Amino acid sequence: MQPVSQFLRSALYNEVYRPLGMRDGCSLFLYSRPDRIEFLGVGQHKQTPDAHRDMLVSVSAHVRQAFRVAHATSALIEMAAMKSGPNCAGRGLIAMDLNGTITMETAGATKALEKFFPKRTTHGLPEELAQWISRSEKTVRKATDVPDVRRPLVIERDGNRLIVHLLSKPEQNFMVLEEHRGAIDSGTLSSLPLTRRESEILAYIAAGKTNPEIGTILGISSRTVSKHVEHILGRLGVETRTAAAACALEAANI
């Protein structure tokens, strides 16, 4: 609650209520920063009835939750729209409040954090990620013009790569974790009923390579690669390249 005299001197009154000729109002603030404010308000030409104040109080928790859900949905849509590389092994999403406390963590994100930050002992953010977010937020806040596009954080470990994207929303930040696997050594596929050449090709399939790309690497035609792929699928008893790649990953213990 705010005294009328103080409310009449506020920027909110002068920019929003005064042009509409409203003297009294009550508002539920959702998000605020120097260049932007979001709120839900009720304005009156006369004194704001207690019923209107009670209404805002009763719905405030639900409105705030809807506000957060809307931005979480927006982050998920942005995540789905991101193009992944051909060797992307999986994605995860982490939602955090502005204090860095994790409010949501998908199974894919947990798996990635366990793999790239084995010393993580709590459900909080690894220190490296927390520091990166802090630096990124400071860079955006200090920008006097349109800030540079945020560059993702890239972490290399044991031949694999984790790419972390930061999506900032009002009241929440979101991290998209995208794991990229390194190339499989064809020698680790010896347990599969394949020839040496077929094992080489399957290793490239598991890395996300197309038939023309594999042909260029091995110095053979795309048609020849296609024939080998047909034999590989038949020998493994699967119908798709994705299923064959899964067999390769299992055989290589990845």
XYZ file of C-alpha atoms in Angstrom:
254
model
C 0.000 0.000 0.000
C 1.156 3.560 -0.741
C -0.162 6.893 0.611
C -2.121 8.923 -1.960
C 0.284 11.878 -1.657
C 3.246 9.634 -2.461
C 1.396 7.863 -5.275
C 0.549 11.218 -6.937
C 4.275 12.019 -7.097
C 5.291 8.685 -8.579
C 6.411 8.117 -12.170
C 3.774 5.400 -12.470
C 0.984 7.887 -11.717
C 2.327 10.563 -14.039
C 2.949 8.194 -16.944
C -0.047 5.872 -16.614
C -2.860 7.157 -14.424
C -2.641 10.946 -14.861
C -3.233 10.842 -18.682
C -6.385 8.816 -17.966
C -7.590 11.227 -15.304
C -7.324 8.637 -12.546
C -6.433 9.750 -9.049
C -6.385 6.434 -7.190
C -5.103 3.023 -8.109
C -3.630 -0.195 -6.828
C -1.156 -2.297 -8.765
C 0.492 -5.702 -8.669
C 4.068 -5.348 -9.953
C 5.355 -8.323 -11.922
C 8.688 -7.148 -13.231
C 10.696 -3.938 -13.250
C 13.984 -2.669 -14.630
C 15.212 0.815 -15.672
C 13.745 0.642 -19.174
C 10.707 -1.533 -18.599
C 7.937 -2.168 -16.096
C 5.185 -4.770 -16.132
C 2.252 -4.628 -13.771
C -1.429 -5.364 -13.335
C -3.397 -2.387 -12.060
C -6.868 -1.128 -11.177
C -7.463 2.618 -11.458
C -10.383 4.753 -10.285
C -11.484 8.352 -10.649
C -12.399 8.210 -6.993
C -10.945 6.337 -4.065
C -10.181 2.730 -4.885
C -12.778 0.508 -3.217
C -11.526 -2.055 -0.715
C -13.117 -4.758 -2.881
C -10.691 -3.955 -5.705
C -7.720 -4.059 -3.376
C -8.902 -7.380 -1.987
C -9.312 -8.697 -5.516
C -5.674 -7.943 -6.409
C -4.480 -9.509 -3.180
C -6.487 -12.679 -3.816
C -5.349 -13.132 -7.424
C -1.744 -11.939 -7.042
C -0.258 -15.397 -6.459
C -2.093 -16.838 -9.457
C -1.129 -13.944 -11.741
C 2.534 -14.196 -10.782
C 2.500 -17.941 -11.398
C 0.869 -17.453 -14.801
C 3.499 -14.813 -15.560
C 6.307 -17.253 -14.781
C 4.673 -20.092 -16.721
C 4.278 -17.840 -19.774
C 7.980 -17.041 -19.796
C 8.920 -20.667 -19.160
C 6.797 -21.630 -22.168
C 8.502 -18.941 -24.222
C 11.916 -20.352 -23.268
C 10.828 -23.862 -24.248
C 9.654 -22.577 -27.618
C 12.997 -20.833 -28.169
C 14.804 -24.003 -27.151
C 12.785 -26.073 -29.631
C 13.543 -23.562 -32.379
C 17.298 -23.777 -31.873
C 19.075 -25.694 -34.588
C 21.336 -28.417 -33.286
C 24.409 -29.815 -34.947
C 24.371 -33.241 -36.568
C 26.226 -34.801 -33.633
C 23.972 -33.374 -30.923
C 23.417 -36.131 -28.362
C 20.693 -34.427 -26.361
C 19.372 -31.276 -24.739
C 18.338 -30.218 -21.284
C 16.732 -27.144 -19.745
C 17.354 -25.463 -16.403
C 15.191 -22.641 -15.020
C 16.582 -20.346 -12.306
C 15.299 -17.396 -10.342
C 17.317 -14.172 -10.377
C 19.265 -15.313 -7.308
C 20.568 -18.339 -9.202
C 18.390 -20.875 -7.383
C 17.291 -23.704 -9.660
C 13.509 -23.939 -9.927
C 13.325 -26.573 -12.667
C 15.816 -29.065 -14.089
C 14.994 -31.609 -16.779
C 16.445 -35.105 -16.783
C 18.584 -34.236 -19.803
C 20.115 -31.300 -17.951
C 20.845 -33.410 -14.866
C 22.573 -36.022 -17.009
C 24.705 -33.395 -18.751
C 25.729 -31.746 -15.475
C 26.681 -35.101 -13.963
C 28.835 -35.874 -16.985
C 30.619 -32.539 -17.350
C 30.703 -31.540 -13.661
C 31.329 -34.824 -11.800
C 32.203 -32.970 -8.592
C 28.744 -31.437 -8.344
C 27.509 -32.536 -4.912
C 24.355 -30.433 -4.550
C 21.414 -29.467 -6.725
C 22.814 -25.965 -7.165
C 24.626 -24.674 -10.221
C 28.284 -25.626 -10.692
C 30.503 -22.644 -9.876
C 31.732 -22.322 -13.463
C 28.181 -21.906 -14.766
C 27.179 -19.512 -11.982
C 30.168 -17.261 -12.704
C 29.467 -17.322 -16.447
C 25.837 -16.241 -15.886
C 26.971 -13.433 -13.577
C 29.465 -12.118 -16.143
C 26.878 -12.346 -18.916
C 24.256 -10.446 -16.896
C 26.737 -7.684 -16.034
C 27.667 -7.294 -19.697
C 24.016 -6.872 -20.687
C 23.285 -4.392 -17.879
C 26.301 -2.233 -18.785
C 25.382 -2.051 -22.466
C 24.540 1.507 -23.519
C 23.313 0.433 -26.936
C 21.913 -2.814 -28.257
C 24.008 -5.475 -26.445
C 25.980 -8.053 -28.367
C 24.372 -11.406 -28.971
C 25.246 -13.618 -26.042
C 27.810 -16.175 -26.979
C 27.250 -19.669 -25.608
C 29.594 -21.235 -23.100
C 31.531 -24.185 -24.555
C 33.018 -26.836 -22.275
C 35.234 -29.655 -23.557
C 35.656 -32.844 -21.539
C 36.869 -36.337 -22.482
C 36.417 -35.671 -26.187
C 32.847 -34.462 -25.740
C 31.473 -30.949 -25.832
C 28.786 -29.150 -23.810
C 27.313 -25.973 -25.292
C 25.329 -23.818 -22.847
C 22.941 -21.095 -24.043
C 21.473 -18.483 -21.680
C 17.935 -17.207 -22.215
C 16.933 -14.282 -19.988
C 13.280 -13.737 -19.136
C 11.614 -11.457 -16.574
C 12.053 -12.932 -13.088
C 13.784 -16.029 -14.470
C 16.818 -17.173 -16.435
C 16.943 -20.342 -18.497
C 19.920 -22.396 -19.575
C 19.778 -24.736 -22.544
C 22.436 -27.437 -22.289
C 23.304 -29.151 -25.553
C 25.679 -32.104 -25.471
C 27.741 -32.959 -28.537
C 29.523 -36.275 -28.614
C 32.909 -36.838 -30.161
C 33.616 -39.320 -32.912
C 33.445 -43.003 -31.990
C 36.542 -45.141 -32.502
C 35.455 -47.851 -34.933
C 37.674 -50.262 -33.004
C 35.222 -50.130 -30.090
C 32.530 -51.673 -32.329
C 34.282 -55.042 -32.623
C 31.497 -56.735 -30.658
C 29.046 -55.991 -33.473
C 28.649 -58.428 -36.416
C 30.152 -55.994 -38.919
C 33.120 -55.865 -41.251
C 35.908 -53.349 -40.623
C 34.558 -51.004 -43.311
C 31.015 -51.296 -41.978
C 32.264 -50.453 -38.473
C 33.978 -47.341 -39.845
C 30.804 -46.239 -41.565
C 28.660 -46.944 -38.504
C 31.007 -44.818 -36.369
C 30.434 -41.896 -38.741
C 26.678 -42.525 -38.750
C 26.714 -42.309 -34.945
C 28.550 -38.976 -35.275
C 25.711 -37.641 -37.418
C 27.468 -37.771 -40.796
C 25.448 -38.096 -44.006
C 26.220 -40.590 -46.760
C 27.892 -37.970 -49.001
C 29.998 -36.759 -46.050
C 31.053 -40.305 -45.192
C 31.895 -40.965 -48.843
C 34.114 -37.880 -48.963
C 35.916 -38.871 -45.748
C 36.533 -42.458 -46.868
C 37.140 -41.653 -50.532
C 34.254 -43.754 -51.835
C 31.008 -42.877 -53.594
C 27.797 -41.993 -51.789
C 26.137 -44.930 -53.552
C 28.717 -47.320 -52.097
C 28.122 -45.860 -48.633
C 24.382 -46.384 -49.114
C 24.954 -50.063 -49.903
C 27.093 -50.456 -46.784
C 24.374 -48.782 -44.709
C 21.820 -51.284 -46.020
C 24.096 -54.155 -44.950
C 24.689 -52.569 -41.538
C 20.972 -52.212 -40.838
C 20.369 -55.824 -41.896
C 23.234 -57.211 -39.789
C 22.119 -55.257 -36.708
C 18.458 -56.126 -37.210
C 17.304 -52.497 -37.160
C 15.393 -50.354 -39.628
C 16.764 -46.829 -39.177
C 20.085 -45.008 -38.966
C 19.076 -43.708 -35.550
C 18.621 -47.243 -34.241
C 21.957 -48.263 -35.757
C 23.649 -45.274 -34.084
C 22.131 -46.353 -30.766
C 23.680 -49.799 -31.228
C 27.046 -48.148 -31.865
C 26.804 -45.983 -28.753
C 25.895 -48.996 -26.639
C 28.767 -51.047 -28.030
C 31.174 -48.175 -27.375
C 29.795 -47.691 -23.829
C 28.843 -44.065 -24.507
